[in-house]
mmCIF file of C-alpha atoms and ligand atoms in Angstrom:
data_model
loop_
_atom_site.group_PDB
_atom_site.id
_atom_site.type_symbol
_atom_site.label_atom_id
_atom_site.label_comp_id
_atom_site.label_asym_id
_atom_site.label_seq_id
_atom_site.Cartn_x
_atom_site.Cartn_y
_atom_site.Cartn_z
ATOM 1 C CA MET S 1 -7.573 -37.158 -4.731
ATOM 2 C CA SER S 2 -4.752 -35.569 -2.706
ATOM 3 C CA ALA S 3 -5.371 -33.418 0.370
ATOM 4 C CA GLY S 4 -4.342 -30.404 -1.678
ATOM 5 C CA SER S 5 -6.897 -31.241 -4.319
ATOM 6 C CA THR S 6 -9.631 -31.393 -1.661
ATOM 7 C CA ARG S 7 -8.741 -27.962 -0.341
ATOM 8 C CA PHE S 8 -8.749 -26.406 -3.810
ATOM 9 C CA HIS S 9 -11.491 -28.566 -5.352
ATOM 10 C CA ARG S 10 -13.980 -25.750 -6.024
ATOM 11 C CA GLN S 11 -11.230 -23.775 -7.763
ATOM 12 C CA LEU S 12 -9.889 -26.768 -9.709
ATOM 13 C CA ILE S 13 -13.265 -27.417 -11.361
ATOM 14 C CA LEU S 14 -13.401 -23.854 -12.738
ATOM 15 C CA PRO S 15 -12.859 -23.480 -16.491
ATOM 16 C CA GLY S 16 -9.172 -22.767 -17.091
ATOM 17 C CA PHE S 17 -7.931 -24.203 -13.777
ATOM 18 C CA SER S 18 -6.159 -27.572 -13.577
ATOM 19 C CA GLU S 19 -3.742 -29.450 -11.329
ATOM 20 C CA ALA S 20 -0.917 -27.916 -13.373
ATOM 21 C CA ALA S 21 -2.326 -24.390 -12.823
ATOM 22 C CA GLN S 22 -2.636 -25.126 -9.103
ATOM 23 C CA GLN S 23 0.984 -26.320 -9.039
ATOM 24 C CA ARG S 24 2.075 -23.081 -10.705
ATOM 25 C CA LEU S 25 0.284 -21.138 -7.954
ATOM 26 C CA ARG S 26 2.030 -23.280 -5.321
ATOM 27 C CA GLY S 27 5.330 -22.414 -6.942
ATOM 28 C CA SER S 28 4.640 -18.664 -6.750
ATOM 29 C CA HIS S 29 5.766 -16.164 -4.117
ATOM 30 C CA ALA S 30 3.774 -12.965 -3.534
ATOM 31 C CA LEU S 31 5.321 -9.953 -1.808
ATOM 32 C CA VAL S 32 2.535 -7.918 -0.203
ATOM 33 C CA LEU S 33 3.729 -4.365 0.444
ATOM 34 C CA GLY S 34 1.592 -2.943 3.246
ATOM 35 C CA CYS S 35 -0.970 -4.824 5.327
ATOM 36 C CA GLY S 36 -3.789 -2.335 5.637
ATOM 37 C CA ALA S 37 -7.219 -3.058 4.207
ATOM 38 C CA LEU S 38 -6.131 -3.856 0.644
ATOM 39 C CA GLY S 39 -3.116 -5.856 1.810
ATOM 40 C CA CYS S 40 -5.282 -7.932 4.188
ATOM 41 C CA ALA S 41 -7.994 -8.639 1.614
ATOM 42 C CA SER S 42 -5.419 -9.453 -1.079
ATOM 43 C CA ALA S 43 -3.320 -11.725 1.142
ATOM 44 C CA ASP S 44 -6.419 -13.586 2.317
ATOM 45 C CA LEU S 45 -7.501 -14.261 -1.297
ATOM 46 C CA LEU S 46 -3.975 -15.319 -2.351
ATOM 47 C CA VAL S 47 -3.442 -17.760 0.518
ATOM 48 C CA ARG S 48 -6.908 -19.306 0.157
ATOM 49 C CA ALA S 49 -6.296 -19.696 -3.607
ATOM 50 C CA GLY S 50 -3.120 -21.695 -2.859
ATOM 51 C CA VAL S 51 -0.140 -19.412 -3.401
ATOM 52 C CA GLY S 52 2.961 -21.243 -2.145
ATOM 53 C CA ALA S 53 4.725 -18.404 -0.343
ATOM 54 C CA ILE S 54 3.767 -14.950 0.823
ATOM 55 C CA THR S 55 5.884 -12.219 2.405
ATOM 56 C CA LEU S 56 4.183 -9.324 4.179
ATOM 57 C CA VAL S 57 5.876 -6.056 5.109
ATOM 58 C CA ASP S 58 4.104 -3.359 7.117
ATOM 59 C CA ARG S 59 5.351 -0.650 9.496
ATOM 60 C CA ASP S 60 2.185 -0.163 11.530
ATOM 61 C CA ILE S 61 0.405 -1.753 14.505
ATOM 62 C CA VAL S 62 -3.241 -2.855 14.618
ATOM 63 C CA GLU S 63 -5.602 -0.144 15.908
ATOM 64 C CA GLU S 64 -9.299 -0.274 16.683
ATOM 65 C CA THR S 65 -10.161 1.995 13.718
ATOM 66 C CA ASN S 66 -8.667 -0.655 11.364
ATOM 67 C CA LEU S 67 -11.200 -3.342 12.295
ATOM 68 C CA GLN S 68 -14.024 -1.901 10.137
ATOM 69 C CA ARG S 69 -12.250 -3.138 6.988
ATOM 70 C CA GLN S 70 -8.900 -4.869 7.651
ATOM 71 C CA CYS S 71 -10.126 -8.450 7.506
ATOM 72 C CA LEU S 72 -7.169 -10.323 9.038
ATOM 73 C CA TYR S 73 -7.270 -8.544 12.422
ATOM 74 C CA THR S 74 -9.259 -9.070 15.592
ATOM 75 C CA ASP S 75 -10.336 -6.910 18.492
ATOM 76 C CA GLU S 76 -7.635 -8.565 20.595
ATOM 77 C CA ASP S 77 -4.926 -7.648 18.047
ATOM 78 C CA ALA S 78 -6.025 -4.003 18.396
ATOM 79 C CA ARG S 79 -6.136 -4.129 22.210
ATOM 80 C CA ARG S 80 -2.631 -5.603 22.313
ATOM 81 C CA GLY S 81 -1.300 -3.278 19.578
ATOM 82 C CA VAL S 82 0.235 -6.188 17.649
ATOM 83 C CA PRO S 83 2.327 -5.262 14.575
ATOM 84 C CA LYS S 84 0.129 -5.788 11.510
ATOM 85 C CA ALA S 85 2.686 -7.957 9.697
ATOM 86 C CA GLU S 86 2.835 -10.276 12.715
ATOM 87 C CA ALA S 87 -0.957 -10.529 13.233
ATOM 88 C CA ALA S 88 -1.607 -11.021 9.508
ATOM 89 C CA ALA S 89 1.081 -13.698 9.202
ATOM 90 C CA ALA S 90 -0.344 -15.658 12.150
ATOM 91 C CA ARG S 91 -3.834 -15.534 10.670
ATOM 92 C CA LEU S 92 -2.642 -16.607 7.197
ATOM 93 C CA ARG S 93 -0.639 -19.543 8.622
ATOM 94 C CA ALA S 94 -3.784 -20.686 10.402
ATOM 95 C CA ILE S 95 -5.735 -20.508 7.122
ATOM 96 C CA ASP S 96 -3.274 -22.679 5.168
ATOM 97 C CA PRO S 97 -0.327 -24.261 6.995
ATOM 98 C CA GLY S 98 0.923 -25.394 3.571
ATOM 99 C CA CYS S 99 1.704 -21.800 2.577
ATOM 100 C CA SER S 100 5.086 -20.419 3.632
ATOM 101 C CA VAL S 101 4.232 -17.117 5.338
ATOM 102 C CA ARG S 102 6.710 -14.478 6.473
ATOM 103 C CA GLY S 103 5.738 -11.223 8.169
ATOM 104 C CA TRP S 104 8.120 -8.304 8.701
ATOM 105 C CA ALA S 105 7.275 -5.291 10.864
ATOM 106 C CA ASP S 106 9.294 -2.849 8.817
ATOM 107 C CA ASP S 107 9.020 0.296 6.730
ATOM 108 C CA VAL S 108 9.426 -0.433 2.991
ATOM 109 C CA ARG S 109 12.265 1.798 1.801
ATOM 110 C CA SER S 110 14.716 2.006 -1.069
ATOM 111 C CA GLU S 111 17.417 0.507 1.189
ATOM 112 C CA ASN S 112 15.511 -2.691 2.022
ATOM 113 C CA VAL S 113 12.928 -3.298 -0.711
ATOM 114 C CA LEU S 114 15.174 -5.379 -2.980
ATOM 115 C CA GLY S 115 15.915 -7.762 -0.113
ATOM 116 C CA TYR S 116 12.203 -8.349 0.435
ATOM 117 C CA ALA S 117 11.598 -8.695 -3.320
ATOM 118 C CA GLU S 118 14.453 -11.160 -3.886
ATOM 119 C CA HIS S 119 12.339 -14.294 -4.315
ATOM 120 C CA ALA S 120 9.055 -12.622 -5.240
ATOM 121 C CA THR S 121 7.273 -13.619 -8.427
ATOM 122 C CA ILE S 122 4.681 -10.846 -8.039
ATOM 123 C CA LEU S 123 4.388 -7.569 -6.070
ATOM 124 C CA ILE S 124 1.040 -6.771 -4.482
ATOM 125 C CA ASP S 125 0.192 -3.175 -3.556
ATOM 126 C CA GLY S 126 -1.312 -2.844 -0.099
ATOM 127 C CA LEU S 127 0.261 0.582 0.376
ATOM 128 C CA ASP S 128 -1.120 3.775 1.854
ATOM 129 C CA ASN S 129 1.192 6.259 0.142
ATOM 130 C CA PHE S 130 2.327 7.158 -3.364
ATOM 131 C CA GLU S 131 6.014 7.473 -2.613
ATOM 132 C CA THR S 132 6.274 3.743 -1.879
ATOM 133 C CA ARG S 133 4.105 2.904 -4.915
ATOM 134 C CA TYR S 134 6.671 4.631 -7.157
ATOM 135 C CA LEU S 135 9.373 2.641 -5.362
ATOM 136 C CA ALA S 136 7.425 -0.587 -6.052
ATOM 137 C CA ASN S 137 7.131 0.436 -9.709
ATOM 138 C CA ASP S 138 10.919 0.891 -9.898
ATOM 139 C CA VAL S 139 11.448 -2.578 -8.392
ATOM 140 C CA ALA S 140 8.946 -4.122 -10.814
ATOM 141 C CA VAL S 141 10.413 -2.535 -13.932
ATOM 142 C CA SER S 142 14.080 -2.963 -12.965
ATOM 143 C CA LYS S 143 13.691 -6.616 -11.939
ATOM 144 C CA GLY S 144 10.997 -7.630 -14.436
ATOM 145 C CA ILE S 145 8.496 -8.609 -11.721
ATOM 146 C CA PRO S 146 4.770 -7.914 -12.304
ATOM 147 C CA TYR S 147 3.300 -5.347 -9.875
ATOM 148 C CA ILE S 148 -0.413 -5.116 -9.171
ATOM 149 C CA TYR S 149 -1.227 -1.472 -8.388
ATOM 150 C CA CYS S 150 -4.144 -1.133 -6.019
ATOM 151 C CA ALA S 151 -5.581 1.905 -4.219
ATOM 152 C CA ALA S 152 -8.853 2.736 -2.480
ATOM 153 C CA VAL S 153 -10.176 5.737 -0.581
ATOM 154 C CA GLY S 154 -13.688 6.972 0.195
ATOM 155 C CA TYR S 155 -16.118 4.942 -1.928
ATOM 156 C CA GLU S 156 -13.646 4.468 -4.775
ATOM 157 C CA GLY S 157 -10.965 2.036 -5.789
ATOM 158 C CA MET S 158 -8.589 1.538 -8.692
ATOM 159 C CA THR S 159 -6.325 -1.260 -9.852
ATOM 160 C CA PHE S 160 -4.143 -2.093 -12.828
ATOM 161 C CA PRO S 161 -1.207 -4.400 -13.409
ATOM 162 C CA VAL S 162 2.272 -3.213 -14.324
ATOM 163 C CA VAL S 163 3.736 -6.037 -16.397
ATOM 164 C CA PRO S 164 7.260 -5.134 -17.496
ATOM 165 C CA GLY S 165 7.770 -5.678 -21.199
ATOM 166 C CA GLU S 166 4.026 -5.870 -21.877
ATOM 167 C CA GLY S 167 2.091 -2.756 -20.819
ATOM 168 C CA PRO S 168 2.732 0.695 -19.364
ATOM 169 C CA CYS S 169 4.288 1.257 -15.950
ATOM 170 C CA LEU S 170 2.960 3.520 -13.206
ATOM 171 C CA ARG S 171 5.143 6.404 -14.452
ATOM 172 C CA CYS S 172 3.816 6.028 -18.032
ATOM 173 C CA LEU S 173 0.311 6.664 -16.665
ATOM 174 C CA TYR S 174 1.164 9.070 -13.826
ATOM 175 C CA PRO S 175 4.678 10.461 -14.367
ATOM 176 C CA GLU S 176 4.969 11.977 -10.892
ATOM 177 C CA PRO S 177 3.440 11.241 -7.489
ATOM 178 C CA PRO S 178 0.902 13.822 -6.301
ATOM 179 C CA ALA S 179 2.286 16.686 -4.194
ATOM 180 C CA PRO S 180 1.925 16.177 -0.415
ATOM 181 C CA GLY S 181 -1.548 16.845 0.947
ATOM 182 C CA VAL S 182 -3.213 16.664 -2.503
ATOM 183 C CA ALA S 183 -4.339 13.041 -2.693
ATOM 184 C CA PRO S 184 -6.976 12.035 -0.118
ATOM 185 C CA THR S 185 -5.928 9.533 2.558
ATOM 186 C CA CYS S 186 -8.206 7.016 4.311
ATOM 187 C CA ASP S 187 -7.574 8.781 7.612
ATOM 188 C CA ARG S 188 -8.821 12.108 6.250
ATOM 189 C CA ALA S 189 -11.457 11.055 3.691
ATOM 190 C CA GLY S 190 -12.650 7.752 5.186
ATOM 191 C CA ILE S 191 -12.939 4.397 3.469
ATOM 192 C CA PHE S 192 -15.975 2.268 2.663
ATOM 193 C CA GLY S 193 -15.296 -1.403 3.478
ATOM 194 C CA PRO S 194 -16.940 -2.811 0.311
ATOM 195 C CA ALA S 195 -14.659 -0.619 -1.855
ATOM 196 C CA ILE S 196 -11.781 -2.683 -0.434
ATOM 197 C CA GLY S 197 -13.440 -6.011 -1.234
ATOM 198 C CA VAL S 198 -14.270 -5.045 -4.812
ATOM 199 C CA THR S 199 -10.878 -3.477 -5.577
ATOM 200 C CA ALA S 200 -8.864 -6.318 -4.010
ATOM 201 C CA GLY S 201 -11.156 -8.840 -5.738
ATOM 202 C CA PHE S 202 -10.491 -7.411 -9.194
ATOM 203 C CA ALA S 203 -6.787 -7.021 -8.477
ATOM 204 C CA MET S 204 -6.315 -10.548 -7.121
ATOM 205 C CA ALA S 205 -8.314 -12.046 -10.000
ATOM 206 C CA VAL S 206 -5.554 -10.770 -12.260
ATOM 207 C CA ALA S 207 -2.771 -11.779 -9.839
ATOM 208 C CA ILE S 208 -4.060 -15.321 -9.234
ATOM 209 C CA ARG S 209 -4.724 -16.010 -12.916
ATOM 210 C CA ARG S 210 -1.282 -14.689 -13.833
ATOM 211 C CA MET S 211 0.481 -16.893 -11.255
ATOM 212 C CA ALA S 212 -1.609 -19.892 -12.350
ATOM 213 C CA GLY S 213 -0.816 -19.224 -16.017
ATOM 214 C CA ILE S 214 -4.422 -18.575 -16.985
ATOM 215 C CA THR S 215 -5.009 -15.682 -19.356
ATOM 216 C CA ALA S 216 -8.147 -13.589 -19.757
ATOM 217 C CA PRO S 217 -8.907 -10.729 -22.179
ATOM 218 C CA SER S 218 -9.212 -8.188 -19.342
ATOM 219 C CA ASP S 219 -5.866 -9.039 -17.723
ATOM 220 C CA GLY S 220 -4.027 -5.830 -18.608
ATOM 221 C CA ASP S 221 -6.875 -3.389 -17.996
ATOM 222 C CA LEU S 222 -7.115 -0.494 -15.590
ATOM 223 C CA LEU S 223 -10.306 -0.758 -13.597
ATOM 224 C CA SER S 224 -11.830 1.886 -11.364
ATOM 225 C CA VAL S 225 -14.953 1.467 -9.276
ATOM 226 C CA ASP S 226 -17.202 3.898 -7.440
ATOM 227 C CA LEU S 227 -19.435 2.202 -4.902
ATOM 228 C CA LEU S 228 -21.586 5.264 -4.316
ATOM 229 C CA ASP S 229 -23.020 5.355 -7.831
ATOM 230 C CA GLY S 230 -22.146 1.741 -8.733
ATOM 231 C CA ARG S 231 -20.038 2.825 -11.696
ATOM 232 C CA THR S 232 -17.082 0.886 -13.027
ATOM 233 C CA VAL S 233 -14.710 2.215 -15.664
ATOM 234 C CA ARG S 234 -12.461 -0.138 -17.579
ATOM 235 C CA VAL S 235 -9.569 1.169 -19.660
ATOM 236 C CA PRO S 236 -7.681 -1.362 -21.799
ATOM 237 C CA LEU S 237 -3.924 -0.976 -21.338
ATOM 238 C CA GLY S 238 -1.266 -2.348 -23.628
ATOM 239 C CA ARG S 239 1.924 -1.440 -25.460
ATOM 240 C CA GLU S 240 0.228 1.644 -26.948
ATOM 241 C CA GLN S 241 -0.025 3.207 -23.476
ATOM 242 C CA ARG S 242 3.713 2.962 -22.886
ATOM 243 C CA VAL S 243 5.133 6.475 -22.983
ATOM 244 C CA ALA S 244 8.183 7.296 -25.066
ATOM 245 C CA GLY S 245 10.836 8.688 -22.748
ATOM 246 C CA CYS S 246 9.271 7.225 -19.587
ATOM 247 C CA PRO S 247 11.995 7.625 -16.942
ATOM 248 C CA ALA S 248 11.387 4.120 -15.562
ATOM 249 C CA CYS S 249 10.495 1.711 -18.342
ATOM 250 C CA GLU S 250 12.288 3.390 -21.243
ATOM 251 C CA ARG S 251 15.185 5.370 -19.798
ATOM 252 C CA ARG S 252 15.581 2.882 -16.937
ATOM 253 C CA GLN S 253 16.337 5.620 -14.417
ATOM 254 C CA PHE S 254 15.078 4.207 -11.161
ATOM 255 C CA GLU S 255 15.109 7.384 -9.109
ATOM 256 C CA PHE S 256 12.903 6.072 -6.307
ATOM 257 C CA LEU S 257 14.932 2.876 -5.948
ATOM 258 C CA ALA S 258 18.162 4.877 -5.982
ATOM 259 C CA GLY S 259 16.827 6.742 -2.944
ATOM 260 C CA GLY S 260 16.987 10.193 -4.487
ATOM 261 C CA ARG S 261 13.218 10.620 -4.438
ATOM 262 C CA SER S 262 12.357 9.484 -0.943
ATOM 263 C CA SER S 263 11.168 11.853 1.729
ATOM 264 C CA GLN S 264 13.741 12.803 4.329
ATOM 265 C CA ALA S 265 12.996 12.376 8.008
ATOM 266 C CA THR S 266 15.493 13.946 10.412
ATOM 267 C CA THR S 267 15.411 13.636 14.183
ATOM 268 C CA LEU S 268 15.496 17.060 15.812
ATOM 269 C CA CYS S 269 18.025 16.795 18.564
ATOM 270 C CA GLY S 270 16.652 16.809 22.098
ATOM 271 C CA ARG S 271 13.148 17.741 21.017
ATOM 272 C CA ASN S 272 11.395 14.352 20.819
ATOM 273 C CA ALA S 273 10.461 15.438 17.310
ATOM 274 C CA VAL S 274 11.275 14.656 13.695
ATOM 275 C CA GLN S 275 11.234 16.881 10.642
ATOM 276 C CA VAL S 276 9.714 15.310 7.536
ATOM 277 C CA MET S 277 10.651 16.779 4.186
ATOM 278 C CA PRO S 278 8.573 15.131 1.447
ATOM 279 C CA SER S 279 10.342 14.132 -1.778
ATOM 280 C CA ARG S 280 8.117 16.492 -3.715
ATOM 281 C CA THR S 281 7.505 19.813 -2.085
ATOM 282 C CA GLY S 282 4.630 21.917 -3.290
ATOM 283 C CA SER S 283 2.147 24.456 -2.150
ATOM 284 C CA ILE S 284 -0.284 23.093 0.430
ATOM 285 C CA ASP S 285 -3.616 24.798 1.126
ATOM 286 C CA LEU S 286 -3.213 24.829 4.907
ATOM 287 C CA GLY S 287 -6.778 26.063 5.492
ATOM 288 C CA GLU S 288 -8.203 23.132 3.559
ATOM 289 C CA LEU S 289 -5.923 20.649 5.334
ATOM 290 C CA CYS S 290 -6.928 22.193 8.678
ATOM 291 C CA GLY S 291 -10.603 21.510 7.880
ATOM 292 C CA LYS S 292 -9.861 17.898 6.959
ATOM 293 C CA LEU S 293 -7.853 17.301 10.119
ATOM 294 C CA ALA S 294 -10.567 18.720 12.391
ATOM 295 C CA ALA S 295 -11.999 15.221 12.949
ATOM 296 C CA HIS S 296 -8.652 14.086 14.404
ATOM 297 C CA GLY S 297 -7.924 16.839 16.911
ATOM 298 C CA SER S 298 -7.706 20.572 17.407
ATOM 299 C CA PHE S 299 -5.895 22.338 14.595
ATOM 300 C CA SER S 300 -5.435 25.948 13.604
ATOM 301 C CA VAL S 301 -3.506 27.974 11.051
ATOM 302 C CA GLU S 302 -1.424 30.777 12.480
ATOM 303 C CA SER S 303 1.452 32.790 11.035
ATOM 304 C CA GLY S 304 1.449 30.710 7.865
ATOM 305 C CA ARG S 305 1.666 27.321 9.519
ATOM 306 C CA LEU S 306 -0.793 24.669 10.605
ATOM 307 C CA ARG S 307 -0.473 23.355 14.157
ATOM 308 C CA GLY S 308 -2.407 20.925 16.268
ATOM 309 C CA THR S 309 -2.578 17.754 18.298
ATOM 310 C CA LEU S 310 -3.675 14.371 16.925
ATOM 311 C CA GLU S 311 -5.979 13.243 19.704
ATOM 312 C CA ARG S 312 -6.124 9.615 18.538
ATOM 313 C CA GLU S 313 -2.360 9.183 18.204
ATOM 314 C CA PRO S 314 -0.891 8.550 21.662
ATOM 315 C CA ALA S 315 2.831 9.207 21.868
ATOM 316 C CA GLN S 316 5.198 7.223 24.089
ATOM 317 C CA SER S 317 5.332 10.029 26.652
ATOM 318 C CA GLY S 318 1.624 9.499 27.384
ATOM 319 C CA GLU S 319 0.732 12.683 25.512
ATOM 320 C CA HIS S 320 -0.323 12.844 21.857
ATOM 321 C CA PHE S 321 1.510 13.457 18.621
ATOM 322 C CA GLU S 322 1.638 17.106 17.578
ATOM 323 C CA LEU S 323 1.852 18.208 13.996
ATOM 324 C CA THR S 324 3.217 21.444 12.546
ATOM 325 C CA VAL S 325 2.889 21.781 8.769
ATOM 326 C CA PHE S 326 4.462 24.484 6.604
ATOM 327 C CA PRO S 327 3.024 25.637 3.257
ATOM 328 C CA ASP S 328 5.727 23.839 1.206
ATOM 329 C CA GLY S 329 4.819 20.459 2.744
ATOM 330 C CA ARG S 330 7.576 20.333 5.347
ATOM 331 C CA ALA S 331 6.323 19.130 8.720
ATOM 332 C CA ILE S 332 7.517 18.642 12.269
ATOM 333 C CA VAL S 333 6.046 15.649 14.041
ATOM 334 C CA ARG S 334 6.465 15.820 17.818
ATOM 335 C CA GLY S 335 5.927 12.823 20.106
ATOM 336 C CA SER S 336 8.728 10.456 19.139
ATOM 337 C CA PRO S 337 12.391 10.774 18.150
ATOM 338 C CA GLU S 338 11.940 7.911 15.632
ATOM 339 C CA PRO S 339 11.912 8.958 11.944
ATOM 340 C CA ALA S 340 9.708 5.922 11.080
ATOM 341 C CA ASP S 341 6.981 7.138 13.478
ATOM 342 C CA ALA S 342 7.030 10.585 11.908
ATOM 343 C CA VAL S 343 6.829 9.256 8.344
ATOM 344 C CA ARG S 344 3.905 7.004 9.367
ATOM 345 C CA ILE S 345 2.031 9.969 10.884
ATOM 346 C CA TYR S 346 2.805 12.144 7.856
ATOM 347 C CA ALA S 347 1.606 9.511 5.359
ATOM 348 C CA LYS S 348 -1.571 8.966 7.330
ATOM 349 C CA TYR S 349 -2.690 12.539 7.935
ATOM 350 C CA ILE S 350 -1.047 14.606 5.192
ATOM 351 C CA GLY S 351 -0.263 12.009 2.538
ATOM 352 C CA LEU S 352 3.005 11.073 0.836
HETATM 353 ZN ZN1 LIG Q 401 6.879 3.592 -17.925
#
């Protein structure tokens, strides 16, 4: 028995698995977009299962509040403020030196996503915002690469695969991303660690079987779980759920990949601040948002705008990031002249 067979023995003796299936996994390359809780749990499962190559892209650094659920990071990573992609890559290399691991501390955008996806055989969703999920969907459909959608917040999680040519895409099911501030974010609504494990477990079951060439009747299904009442809902997805006229999979108009649907972040000259204009402006209930942000600092609504300081977000100056939000979703993030910092803060506390 080869060394590889020893490592994967308990998987190889499962019904459906074989040396050939294991070889197919070794020949696969997963692109993990985002290395938060779902990205960590997914990457850990993929590398331990024997995927041959994994690329991780994440724009953030490890913080103490991540450690409750982001399973690849340590207390020391948080103290040192290591970029997540770097810390996760080091951990994954230590788990299986036979896996080719690359980590990129970068923001996934329309300008760079195709470069990262070039050799990918599957896209894994570890994202914290909808704008980038719609970008991932465009990449999947335009390049014919399966994309495993995955999201979790509060006690709930949801996953389904987008398999071009087989089932519906993200835009068939949800034609447009939610308006800014509408969908809950983990930073506002919290996140229950076990919801991550269950959601990533279901999602990676599909991903690993697909890469290994093992089919199961539930492979195309949408699955949602609620770990407060223990409920799971399974919705079979297939060709029937593809929507006639879908802008992505039927009309092949990849608006997010073309860059026309991404939020715009503009540095405000000399002000150590950036304006963020979300791709989809809408009407935000500033009073409601103010209540949700109360746990993160002092916020108030005055003269039709929400203002406050994020007390857990230190800015380079030694002060803290300040947020001003207008009713249409536009925001000014003060504390850094870097657009990437502002978009990160916006996605975390308002939601993109
Ligand atoms: Zn579609």
